[in-house]
Coordinates of C-alpha atoms in Angstrom, one line a residue:
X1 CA -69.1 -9.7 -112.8
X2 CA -65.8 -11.3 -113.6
X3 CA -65.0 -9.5 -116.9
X4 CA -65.1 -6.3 -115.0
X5 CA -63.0 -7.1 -112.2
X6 CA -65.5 -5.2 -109.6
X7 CA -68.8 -4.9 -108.6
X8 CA -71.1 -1.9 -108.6
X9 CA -74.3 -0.2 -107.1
X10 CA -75.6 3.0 -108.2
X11 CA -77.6 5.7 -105.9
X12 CA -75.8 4.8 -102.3
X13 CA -75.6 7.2 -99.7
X14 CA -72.3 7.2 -97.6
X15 CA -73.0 7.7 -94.1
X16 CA -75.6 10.5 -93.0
X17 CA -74.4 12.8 -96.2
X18 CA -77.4 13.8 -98.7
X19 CA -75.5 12.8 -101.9
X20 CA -76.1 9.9 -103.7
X21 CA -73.0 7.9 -105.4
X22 CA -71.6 4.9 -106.7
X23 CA -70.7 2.2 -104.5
X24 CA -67.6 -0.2 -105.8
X25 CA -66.6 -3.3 -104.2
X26 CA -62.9 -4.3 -105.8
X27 CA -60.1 -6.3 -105.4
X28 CA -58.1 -3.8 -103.2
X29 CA -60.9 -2.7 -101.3
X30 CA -63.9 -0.5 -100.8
X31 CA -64.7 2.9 -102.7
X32 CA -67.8 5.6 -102.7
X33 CA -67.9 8.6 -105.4
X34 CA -70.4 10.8 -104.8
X35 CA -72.1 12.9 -107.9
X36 CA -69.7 16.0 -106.2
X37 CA -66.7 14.7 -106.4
X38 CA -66.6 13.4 -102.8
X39 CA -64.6 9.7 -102.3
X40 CA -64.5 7.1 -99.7
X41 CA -61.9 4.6 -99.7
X42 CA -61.0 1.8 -97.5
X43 CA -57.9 -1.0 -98.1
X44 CA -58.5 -4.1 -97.9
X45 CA -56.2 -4.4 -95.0
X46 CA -58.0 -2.6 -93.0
X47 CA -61.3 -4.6 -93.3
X48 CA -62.8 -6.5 -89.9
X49 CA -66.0 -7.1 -90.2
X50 CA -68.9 -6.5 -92.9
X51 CA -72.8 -7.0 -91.9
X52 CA -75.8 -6.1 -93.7
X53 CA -79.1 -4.8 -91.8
X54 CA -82.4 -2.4 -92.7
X55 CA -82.2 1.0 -92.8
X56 CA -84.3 4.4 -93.3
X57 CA -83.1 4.3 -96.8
X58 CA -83.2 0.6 -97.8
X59 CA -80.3 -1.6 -96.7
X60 CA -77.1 -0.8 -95.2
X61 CA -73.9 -2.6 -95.8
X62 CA -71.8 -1.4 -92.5
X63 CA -68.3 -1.6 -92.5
X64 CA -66.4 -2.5 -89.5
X65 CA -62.5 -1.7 -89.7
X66 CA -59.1 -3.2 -87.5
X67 CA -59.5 -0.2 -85.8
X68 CA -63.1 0.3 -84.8
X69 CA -63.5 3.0 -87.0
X70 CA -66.9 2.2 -88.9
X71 CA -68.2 3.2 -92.4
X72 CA -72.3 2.8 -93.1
X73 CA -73.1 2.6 -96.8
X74 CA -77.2 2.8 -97.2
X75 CA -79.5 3.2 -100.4
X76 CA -79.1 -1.0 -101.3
X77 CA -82.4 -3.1 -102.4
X78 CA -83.3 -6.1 -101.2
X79 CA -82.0 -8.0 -104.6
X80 CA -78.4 -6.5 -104.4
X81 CA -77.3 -8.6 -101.0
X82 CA -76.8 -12.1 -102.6
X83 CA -74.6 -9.9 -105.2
X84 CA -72.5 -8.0 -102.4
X85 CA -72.4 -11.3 -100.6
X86 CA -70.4 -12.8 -103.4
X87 CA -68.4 -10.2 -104.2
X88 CA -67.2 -9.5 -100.8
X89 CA -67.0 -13.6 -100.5
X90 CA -64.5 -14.1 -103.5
X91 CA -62.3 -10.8 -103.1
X92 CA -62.2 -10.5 -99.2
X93 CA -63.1 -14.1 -97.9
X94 CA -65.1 -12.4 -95.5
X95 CA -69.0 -13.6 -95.0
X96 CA -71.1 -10.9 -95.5
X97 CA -73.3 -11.1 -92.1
X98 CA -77.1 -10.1 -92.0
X99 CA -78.2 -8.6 -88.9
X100 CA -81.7 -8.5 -88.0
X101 CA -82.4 -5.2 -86.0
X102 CA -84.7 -5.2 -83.1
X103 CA -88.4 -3.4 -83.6
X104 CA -90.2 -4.0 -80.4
X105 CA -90.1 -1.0 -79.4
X106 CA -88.4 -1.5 -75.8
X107 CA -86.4 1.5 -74.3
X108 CA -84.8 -1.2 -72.3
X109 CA -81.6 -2.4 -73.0
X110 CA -77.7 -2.7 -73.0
X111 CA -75.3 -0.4 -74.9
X112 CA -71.8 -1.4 -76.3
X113 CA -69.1 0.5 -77.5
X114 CA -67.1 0.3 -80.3
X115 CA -64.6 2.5 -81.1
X116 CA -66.4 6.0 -81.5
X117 CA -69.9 4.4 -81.9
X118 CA -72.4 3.3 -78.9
X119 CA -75.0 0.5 -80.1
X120 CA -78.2 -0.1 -78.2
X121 CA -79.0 -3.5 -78.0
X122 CA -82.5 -4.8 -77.3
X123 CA -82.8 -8.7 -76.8
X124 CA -79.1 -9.4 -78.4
X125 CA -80.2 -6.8 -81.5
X126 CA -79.0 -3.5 -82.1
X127 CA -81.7 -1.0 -82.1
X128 CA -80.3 1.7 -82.9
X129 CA -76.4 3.1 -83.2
X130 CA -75.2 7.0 -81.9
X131 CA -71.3 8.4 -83.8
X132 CA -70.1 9.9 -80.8
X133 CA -67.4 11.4 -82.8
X134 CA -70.5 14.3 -83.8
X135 CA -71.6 14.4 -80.2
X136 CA -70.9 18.2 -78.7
X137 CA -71.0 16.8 -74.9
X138 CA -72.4 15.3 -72.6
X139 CA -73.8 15.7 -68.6
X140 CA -75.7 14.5 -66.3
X141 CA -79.1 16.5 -66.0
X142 CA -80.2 14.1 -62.8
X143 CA -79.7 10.8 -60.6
X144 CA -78.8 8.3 -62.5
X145 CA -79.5 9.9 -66.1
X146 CA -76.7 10.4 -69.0
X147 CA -77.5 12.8 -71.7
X148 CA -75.7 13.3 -74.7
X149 CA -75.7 16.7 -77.0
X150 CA -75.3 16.4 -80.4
X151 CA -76.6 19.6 -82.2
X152 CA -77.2 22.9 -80.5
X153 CA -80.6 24.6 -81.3
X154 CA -79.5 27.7 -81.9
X155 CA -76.2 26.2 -84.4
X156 CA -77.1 27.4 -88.1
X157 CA -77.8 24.5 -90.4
X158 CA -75.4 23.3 -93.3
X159 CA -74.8 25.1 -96.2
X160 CA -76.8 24.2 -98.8
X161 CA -79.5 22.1 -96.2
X162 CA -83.1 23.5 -95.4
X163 CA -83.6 23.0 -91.8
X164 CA -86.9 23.0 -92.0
X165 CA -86.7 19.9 -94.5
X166 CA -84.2 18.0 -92.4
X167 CA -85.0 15.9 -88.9
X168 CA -81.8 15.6 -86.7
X169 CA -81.1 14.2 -83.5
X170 CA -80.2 17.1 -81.1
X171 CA -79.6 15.2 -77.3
X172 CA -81.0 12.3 -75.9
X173 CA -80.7 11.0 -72.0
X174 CA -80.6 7.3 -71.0
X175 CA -81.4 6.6 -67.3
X176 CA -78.9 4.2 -66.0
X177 CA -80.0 3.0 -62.5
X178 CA -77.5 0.6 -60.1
X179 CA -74.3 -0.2 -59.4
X180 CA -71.3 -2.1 -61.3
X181 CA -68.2 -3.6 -60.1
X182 CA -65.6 -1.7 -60.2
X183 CA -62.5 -2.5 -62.5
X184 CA -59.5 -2.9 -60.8
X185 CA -55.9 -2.7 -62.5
X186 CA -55.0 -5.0 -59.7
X187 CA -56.9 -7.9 -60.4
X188 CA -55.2 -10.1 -57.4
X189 CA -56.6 -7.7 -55.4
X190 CA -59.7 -9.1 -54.2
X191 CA -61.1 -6.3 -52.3
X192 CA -61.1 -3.8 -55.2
X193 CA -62.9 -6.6 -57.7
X194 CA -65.4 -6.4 -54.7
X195 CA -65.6 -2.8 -54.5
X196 CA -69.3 -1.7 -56.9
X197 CA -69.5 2.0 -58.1
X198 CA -72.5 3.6 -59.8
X199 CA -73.6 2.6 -63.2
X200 CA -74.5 6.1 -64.9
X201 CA -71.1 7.4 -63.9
X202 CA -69.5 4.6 -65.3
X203 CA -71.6 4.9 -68.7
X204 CA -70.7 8.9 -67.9
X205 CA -66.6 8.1 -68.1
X206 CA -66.9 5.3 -71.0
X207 CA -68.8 8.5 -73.1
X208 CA -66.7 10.9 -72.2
X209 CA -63.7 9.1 -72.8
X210 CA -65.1 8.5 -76.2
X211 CA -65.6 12.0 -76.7
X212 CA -62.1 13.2 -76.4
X213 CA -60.9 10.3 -78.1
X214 CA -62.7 12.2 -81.0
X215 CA -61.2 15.4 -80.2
X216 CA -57.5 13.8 -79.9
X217 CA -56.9 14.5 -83.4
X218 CA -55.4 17.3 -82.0
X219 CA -52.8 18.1 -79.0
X220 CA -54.7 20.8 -76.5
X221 CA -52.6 24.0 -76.4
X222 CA -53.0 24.7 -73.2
X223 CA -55.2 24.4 -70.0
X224 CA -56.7 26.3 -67.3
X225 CA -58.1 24.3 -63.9
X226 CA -60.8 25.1 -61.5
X227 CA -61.4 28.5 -63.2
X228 CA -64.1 29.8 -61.3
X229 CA -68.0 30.4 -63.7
X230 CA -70.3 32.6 -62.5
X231 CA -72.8 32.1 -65.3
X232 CA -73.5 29.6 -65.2
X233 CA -72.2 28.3 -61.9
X234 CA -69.3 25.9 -61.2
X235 CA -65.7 25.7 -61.7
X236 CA -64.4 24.2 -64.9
X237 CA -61.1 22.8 -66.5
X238 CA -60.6 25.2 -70.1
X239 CA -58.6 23.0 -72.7
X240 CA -58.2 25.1 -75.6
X241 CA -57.0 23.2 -79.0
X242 CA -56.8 24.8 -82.2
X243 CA -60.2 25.0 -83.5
X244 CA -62.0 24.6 -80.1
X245 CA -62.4 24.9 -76.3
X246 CA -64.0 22.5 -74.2
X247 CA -65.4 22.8 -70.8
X248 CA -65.1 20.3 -68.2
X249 CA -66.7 20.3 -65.2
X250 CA -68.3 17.9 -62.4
X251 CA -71.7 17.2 -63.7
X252 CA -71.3 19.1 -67.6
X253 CA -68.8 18.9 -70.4
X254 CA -69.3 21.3 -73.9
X255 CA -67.3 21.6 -76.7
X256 CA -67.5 24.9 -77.9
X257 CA -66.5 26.0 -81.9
X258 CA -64.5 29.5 -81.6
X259 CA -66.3 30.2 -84.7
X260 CA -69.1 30.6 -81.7
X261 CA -67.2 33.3 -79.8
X262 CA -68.8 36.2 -81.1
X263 CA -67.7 38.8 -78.3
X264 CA -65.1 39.1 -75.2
X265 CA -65.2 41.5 -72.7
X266 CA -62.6 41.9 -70.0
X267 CA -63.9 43.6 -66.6
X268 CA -62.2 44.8 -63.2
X269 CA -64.9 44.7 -60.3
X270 CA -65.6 48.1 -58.5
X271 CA -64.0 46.0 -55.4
X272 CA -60.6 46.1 -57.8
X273 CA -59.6 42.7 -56.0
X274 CA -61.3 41.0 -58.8
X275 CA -61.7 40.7 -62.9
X276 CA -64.1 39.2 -64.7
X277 CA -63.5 37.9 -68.3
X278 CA -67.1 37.8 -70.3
X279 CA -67.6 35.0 -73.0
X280 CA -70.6 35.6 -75.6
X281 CA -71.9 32.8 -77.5
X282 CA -74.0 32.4 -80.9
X283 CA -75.5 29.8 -80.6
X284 CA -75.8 29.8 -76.6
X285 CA -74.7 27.1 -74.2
X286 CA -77.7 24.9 -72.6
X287 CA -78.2 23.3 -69.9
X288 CA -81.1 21.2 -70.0
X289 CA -83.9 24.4 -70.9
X290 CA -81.9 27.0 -69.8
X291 CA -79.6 29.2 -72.4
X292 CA -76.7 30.7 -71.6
X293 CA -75.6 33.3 -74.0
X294 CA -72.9 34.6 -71.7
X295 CA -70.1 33.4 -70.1
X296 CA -69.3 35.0 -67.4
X297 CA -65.5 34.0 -65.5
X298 CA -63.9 35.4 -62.2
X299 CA -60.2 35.8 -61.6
X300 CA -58.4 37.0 -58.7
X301 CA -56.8 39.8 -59.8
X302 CA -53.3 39.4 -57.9
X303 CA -53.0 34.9 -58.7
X304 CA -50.5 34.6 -61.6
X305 CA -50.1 31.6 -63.5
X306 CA -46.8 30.3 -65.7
X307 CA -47.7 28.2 -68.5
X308 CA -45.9 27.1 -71.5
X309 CA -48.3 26.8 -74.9
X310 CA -47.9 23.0 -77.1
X311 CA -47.0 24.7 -79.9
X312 CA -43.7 24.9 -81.9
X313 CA -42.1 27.9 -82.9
X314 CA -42.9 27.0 -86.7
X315 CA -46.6 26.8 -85.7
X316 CA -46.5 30.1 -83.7
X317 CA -44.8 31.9 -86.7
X318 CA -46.6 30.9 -89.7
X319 CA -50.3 30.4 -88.0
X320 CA -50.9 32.5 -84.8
X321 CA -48.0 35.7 -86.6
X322 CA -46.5 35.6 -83.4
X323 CA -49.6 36.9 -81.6
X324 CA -48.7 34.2 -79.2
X325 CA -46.4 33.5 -77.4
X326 CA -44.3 30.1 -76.1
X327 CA -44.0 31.1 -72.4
X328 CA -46.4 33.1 -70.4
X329 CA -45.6 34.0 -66.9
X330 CA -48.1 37.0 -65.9
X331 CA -51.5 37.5 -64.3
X332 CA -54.1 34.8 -64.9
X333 CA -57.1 37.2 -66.3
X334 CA -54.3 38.7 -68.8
X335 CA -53.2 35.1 -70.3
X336 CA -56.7 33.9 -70.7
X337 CA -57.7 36.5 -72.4
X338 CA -54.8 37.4 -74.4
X339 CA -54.9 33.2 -75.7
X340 CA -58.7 34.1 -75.9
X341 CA -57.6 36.9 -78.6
X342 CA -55.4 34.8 -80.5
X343 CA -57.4 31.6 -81.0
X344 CA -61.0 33.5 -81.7
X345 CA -59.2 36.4 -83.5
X346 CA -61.5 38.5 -81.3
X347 CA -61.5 41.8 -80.1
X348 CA -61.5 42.1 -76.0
X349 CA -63.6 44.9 -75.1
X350 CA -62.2 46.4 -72.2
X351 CA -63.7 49.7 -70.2
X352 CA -63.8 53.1 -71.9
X353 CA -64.2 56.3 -70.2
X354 CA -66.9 56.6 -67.8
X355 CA -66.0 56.5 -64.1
X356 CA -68.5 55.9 -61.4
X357 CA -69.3 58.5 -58.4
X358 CA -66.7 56.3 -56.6
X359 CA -63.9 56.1 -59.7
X360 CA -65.3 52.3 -60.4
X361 CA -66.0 51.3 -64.2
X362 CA -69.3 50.5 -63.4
X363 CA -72.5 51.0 -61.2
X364 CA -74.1 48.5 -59.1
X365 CA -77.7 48.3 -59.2
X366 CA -80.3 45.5 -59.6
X367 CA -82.2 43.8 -62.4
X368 CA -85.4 42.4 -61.0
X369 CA -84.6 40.4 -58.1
X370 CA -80.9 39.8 -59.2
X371 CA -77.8 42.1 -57.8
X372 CA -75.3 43.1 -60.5
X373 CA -73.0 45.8 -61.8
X374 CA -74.1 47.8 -65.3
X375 CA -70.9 48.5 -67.3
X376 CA -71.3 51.3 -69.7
X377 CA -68.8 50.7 -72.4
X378 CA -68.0 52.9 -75.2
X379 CA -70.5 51.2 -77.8
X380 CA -72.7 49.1 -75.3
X381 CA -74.1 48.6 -71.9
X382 CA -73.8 44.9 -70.2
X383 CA -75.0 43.9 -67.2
X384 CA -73.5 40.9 -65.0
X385 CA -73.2 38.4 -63.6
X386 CA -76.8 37.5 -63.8
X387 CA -78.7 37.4 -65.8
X388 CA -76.1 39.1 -68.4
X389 CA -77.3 41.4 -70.5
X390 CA -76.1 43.0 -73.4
X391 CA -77.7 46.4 -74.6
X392 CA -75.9 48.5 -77.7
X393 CA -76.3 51.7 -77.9
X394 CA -77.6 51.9 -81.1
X395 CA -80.9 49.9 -80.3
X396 CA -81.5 52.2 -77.5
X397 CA -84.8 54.9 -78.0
X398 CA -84.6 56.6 -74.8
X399 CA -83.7 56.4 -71.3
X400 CA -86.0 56.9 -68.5
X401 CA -85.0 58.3 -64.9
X402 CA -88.0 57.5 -62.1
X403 CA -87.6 58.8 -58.4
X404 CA -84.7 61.3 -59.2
X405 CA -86.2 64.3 -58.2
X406 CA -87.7 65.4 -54.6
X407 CA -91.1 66.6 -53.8
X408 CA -92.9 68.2 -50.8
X409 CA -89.1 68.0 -48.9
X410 CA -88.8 63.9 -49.6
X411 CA -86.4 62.6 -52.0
X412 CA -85.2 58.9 -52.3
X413 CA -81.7 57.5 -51.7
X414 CA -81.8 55.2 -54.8
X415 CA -83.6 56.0 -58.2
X416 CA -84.2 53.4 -60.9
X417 CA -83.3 53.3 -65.1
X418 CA -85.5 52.0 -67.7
X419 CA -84.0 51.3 -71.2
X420 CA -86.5 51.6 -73.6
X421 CA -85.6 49.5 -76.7
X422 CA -85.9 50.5 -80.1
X423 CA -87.5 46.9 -80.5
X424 CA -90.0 47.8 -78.4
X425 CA -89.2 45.8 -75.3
X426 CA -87.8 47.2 -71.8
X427 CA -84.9 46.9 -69.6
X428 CA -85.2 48.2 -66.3
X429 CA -82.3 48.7 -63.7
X430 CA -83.6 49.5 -59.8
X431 CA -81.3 50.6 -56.5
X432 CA -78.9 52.8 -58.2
X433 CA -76.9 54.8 -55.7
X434 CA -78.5 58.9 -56.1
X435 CA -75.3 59.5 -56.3
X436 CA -74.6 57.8 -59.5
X437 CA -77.3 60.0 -61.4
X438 CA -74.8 62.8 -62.4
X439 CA -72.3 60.6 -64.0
X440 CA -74.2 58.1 -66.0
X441 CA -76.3 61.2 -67.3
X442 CA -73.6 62.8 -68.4
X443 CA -72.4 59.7 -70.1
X444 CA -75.6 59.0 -71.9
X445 CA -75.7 62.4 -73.2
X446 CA -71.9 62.6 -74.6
X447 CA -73.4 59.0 -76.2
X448 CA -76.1 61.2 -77.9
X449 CA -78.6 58.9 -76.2
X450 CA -82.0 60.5 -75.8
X451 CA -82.5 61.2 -71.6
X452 CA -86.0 61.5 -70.2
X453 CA -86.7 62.1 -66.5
X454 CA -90.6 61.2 -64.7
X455 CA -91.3 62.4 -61.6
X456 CA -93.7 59.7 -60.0
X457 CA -95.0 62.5 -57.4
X458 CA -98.0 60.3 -57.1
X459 CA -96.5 57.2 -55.5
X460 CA -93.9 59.7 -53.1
X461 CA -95.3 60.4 -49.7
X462 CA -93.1 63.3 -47.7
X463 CA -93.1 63.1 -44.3
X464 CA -94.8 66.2 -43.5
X465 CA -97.5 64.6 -45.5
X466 CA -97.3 61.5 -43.3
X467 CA -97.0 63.9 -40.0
X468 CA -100.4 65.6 -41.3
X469 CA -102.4 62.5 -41.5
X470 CA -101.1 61.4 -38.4
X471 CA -102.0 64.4 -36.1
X472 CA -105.5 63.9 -38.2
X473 CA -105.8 60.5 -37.0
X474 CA -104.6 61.6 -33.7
X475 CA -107.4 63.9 -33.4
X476 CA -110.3 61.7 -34.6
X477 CA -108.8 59.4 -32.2
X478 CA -109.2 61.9 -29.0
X479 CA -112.5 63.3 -29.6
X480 CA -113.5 59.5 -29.6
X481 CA -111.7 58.4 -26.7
X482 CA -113.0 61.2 -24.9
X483 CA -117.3 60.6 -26.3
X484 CA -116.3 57.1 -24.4
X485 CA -114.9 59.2 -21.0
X486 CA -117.9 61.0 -21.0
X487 CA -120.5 60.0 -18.5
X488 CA -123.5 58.7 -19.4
X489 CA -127.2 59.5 -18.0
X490 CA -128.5 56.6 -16.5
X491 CA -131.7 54.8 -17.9
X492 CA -134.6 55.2 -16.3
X493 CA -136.5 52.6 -17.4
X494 CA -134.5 50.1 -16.7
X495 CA -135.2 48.2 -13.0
X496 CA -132.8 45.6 -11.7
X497 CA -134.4 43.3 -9.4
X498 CA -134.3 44.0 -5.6
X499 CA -131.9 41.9 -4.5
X500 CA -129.2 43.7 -6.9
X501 CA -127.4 41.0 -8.1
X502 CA -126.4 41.3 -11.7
X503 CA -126.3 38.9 -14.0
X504 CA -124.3 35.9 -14.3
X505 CA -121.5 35.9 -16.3
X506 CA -120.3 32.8 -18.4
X507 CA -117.5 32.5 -16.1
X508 CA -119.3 32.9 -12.9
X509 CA -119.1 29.9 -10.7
X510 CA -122.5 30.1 -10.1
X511 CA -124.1 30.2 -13.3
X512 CA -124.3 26.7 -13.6
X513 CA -126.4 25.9 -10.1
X514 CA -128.8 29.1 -11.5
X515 CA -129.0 26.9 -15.0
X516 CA -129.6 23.7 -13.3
X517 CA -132.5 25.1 -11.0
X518 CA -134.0 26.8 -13.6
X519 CA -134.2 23.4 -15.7
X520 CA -135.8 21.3 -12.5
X521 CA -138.5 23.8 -11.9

């Protein structure tokens, strides 16, 4: 060991990558070299704290720097810690520490933070430790609970990794019940030290903080507050940075990838007092269960907004080709979507030629029990706010018209539209103004999209036919009315006594004494 100046462990893993490498312990500091080519170097000057614990894959030497940044090296055997130790001992004079992790089990503990990492302690031992530097956001689902996202479901896996072969941690929700006092920057203040606030939204803050923290390698270019969300509901603060967007709102926080941000879509409301600017996402946004492949926004079309963009005129220049711009003093809907453009280096789909019976962009009509307006663009149909819906053209086998037509002198004020998919499923639109039929016909047939009308002359009643049945019933009705008018010949055979009374009724005074006699004799 002291003829070759270092020391040296073969197969070691560097953090949660699959390659193995070797693992060098020098003089002038750490290092990792993976079988690709990939390093990991850390000074000796920047060394803190070294401890060595169990892991999935052996033992793990973690690496605690001045600046709470932290470094897990795994793959050891239980032989090679009195060799570390003495290594680290001689070149560092730092102790290697062995920390003895906790396995009972409990889901009971206390967390502490360092740096970008959260550690779960059990008893005084760490049971297990999250990076929130990966973590993709974080909400809180109910009272008192905290989740944390750290892969979406629908997010395609690595190249070169088999999903199917690979366990990863997606979210995970600690339930953090009481209160906590409240830190004060005052501390003479003795009425603010005595002031408590909730624990989960204190645990909320301390991740969230932790979470931008990781995101601050990068200045935001630009924000948007309290931009109204339709889908889903809320308002939300938009801080767009160079590779991302993240959304912040009261109870949720995403970071979104631009990469993502497959489609935009940029909408005027048939009110025309309002535009809304559509978001599509691959993978979708969740919320707890719920998938949210859509974004749907809402701006007043008259605010305005004047921003100026954290980006030099170099940066502009050379990165964006001057698609941006340094100033921006214009309608709100036009800057988001125009910084939209630029960032995601996606097209905004905008309205194409069809016009409504009214001169609107689109048609309002319902889907199921939702109200909505159906947009029929120049290569697609979408349907918003809720649920949105995206239907292209080319996946569409016919379209179906019900309760169009009239019969027997009815006809119907509102007629319905069924998209019948080339997939096989079906998308039905109801309460579409009859006066609407006209102009998306003629729309879908410029669209060379096949047009099929069904006349459901079963299920439509006229009124005449409804008068008939009436003046039947009517008539079944007098000739019965009048059998009961009709007198009736009296019955013979039958003799009431000779005193005439009838007989009691039940509410008749005097059917009790007759009772009570009756009983006595």
């Amino acid at each position: 060991m002291s003829e070759r100046r270092y020391t040296e462990f073969e197969s070691i893993h560097c953090g949660v990558q699959p390659d193995k490498g070797r693992f060098r312990i020098a003089p002038n500091g750490i290092g990792w070299k993976s079988s690709s080519g990939k390093t990991t170097v850390v000074s000796v000057d920047d060394l803190r704290k070294l401890s060595w614990s169990r892991a999935a894959r052996g033992y793990q030497m973690r690496v605690l720097l001045k600046d709470n940044t932290v470094y897990k090296f795994d793959g050891f055997k239980p032989d090679d810690f009195e060799e570390a130790k003495d290594a680290i001992k001689m070149y560092y004079k730092i102790q290697l520490e062995q920390k003895e992790l906790s396995v009972k089990g409990w889901n009971w503990g206390k967390t502490d933070f360092q740096g970008s990492n959260m550690i779960f302690n059990v008893t005084n031992k760490p049971m297990f430790e999250l990076p929130l530097g990966q973590a993709i956001g974080t909400n809180k689902p109910g009272k008192n609970e905290v989740a944390i996202n750290f892969v979406d479901p629908g997010q395609p896996a690595p190249e070169g990794v088999n999903p199917k072969e690979v366990d990863e941690l997606m979210d995970i929700t600690f339930y953090v019940p009481g209160t906590v006092a409240k830190e004060s920057e005052n501390k003479d203040n003795e009425d603010a030290e005595d002031e408590e606030v909730n624990a989960d939204m204190v645990f909320y803050e301390n991740v969230k903080s932790k979470l931008e923290f990781s995101q601050m390698t990068t200045e935001n270019i630009v924000q948007f507050q309290e931009v109204l969300c339709l889908t889903p509901r809320g308002r939300y603060n938009i801080d767009m940075y160079q590779d991302f967007l993240r959304l912040r709102g009261k109870t949720y926080d995403y970071k979104i990838l631009y990469s993502n941000i497959i489609k935009l879509f940029l909408l005027l409301k048939p009110d025309e007092m309002h535009v809304m600017f559509v978001i599509g996402l691959d993978p979708p946004l969740r919320q707890g269960q719920t998938k949210y492949p859509f974004l749907v926004f809402q701006f007043v079309r008259e605010d305005e907004i004047d921003v100026e963009l954290n980006l030099d005129d170099a940066t502009l220049a050379d990165k964006y080709e001057n698609k941006l711009h340094k100033h921006y003093d214009a309608p709100t809907y036009e800057v988001v979507s125009t910084i939209f453009r630029s960032l995601t280096n996606r097209k905004v789909t905008v309205p194409g030629s069809y016009r409504s019976h009214h001169g609107a962009h689109a048609l309002k009509c319902s889907m199921k029990a939702n109200e909505g307006y159906l947009y029929p663009l120049e290569k697609s149909f979408l349907f918003i706010p809720k649920p949105p819906t995206f239907i292209p053209h080319n996946e569409i086998g016919v379209v179906t018209f019900s309760r169009v037509g009239t019969t027997s002198g009815g006809s119907s004020r509102t007629f319905d539209m069924k998209f019948h998919m080339k997939g096989g499923n079906d998308i039905q639109f109801s309460s579409i103004n009859r006066e609407e039929y006209a102009n998306i016909e003629d729309f879908l047939r410029q669209k060379r999209i096949k047009v099929k009308s069904v006349q459901n002359e079963e299920s439509i009643v006229s009124y005449a036919e409804l008068d008939d049945g009436e003046d039947e019933e009517d008539g079944d009705f007098g000739s019965r009315k009048k059998r009961r008018t009709e007198p009736v010949a009296p019955d013979e055979d039958f003799a009431p006594d000779d005193s005439g009374s009838e007989v009691a009724e039940e509410y008749d005074s005097e059917v009790e004494g007759s009772y009570d006699e009756s009983e006595n004799d």
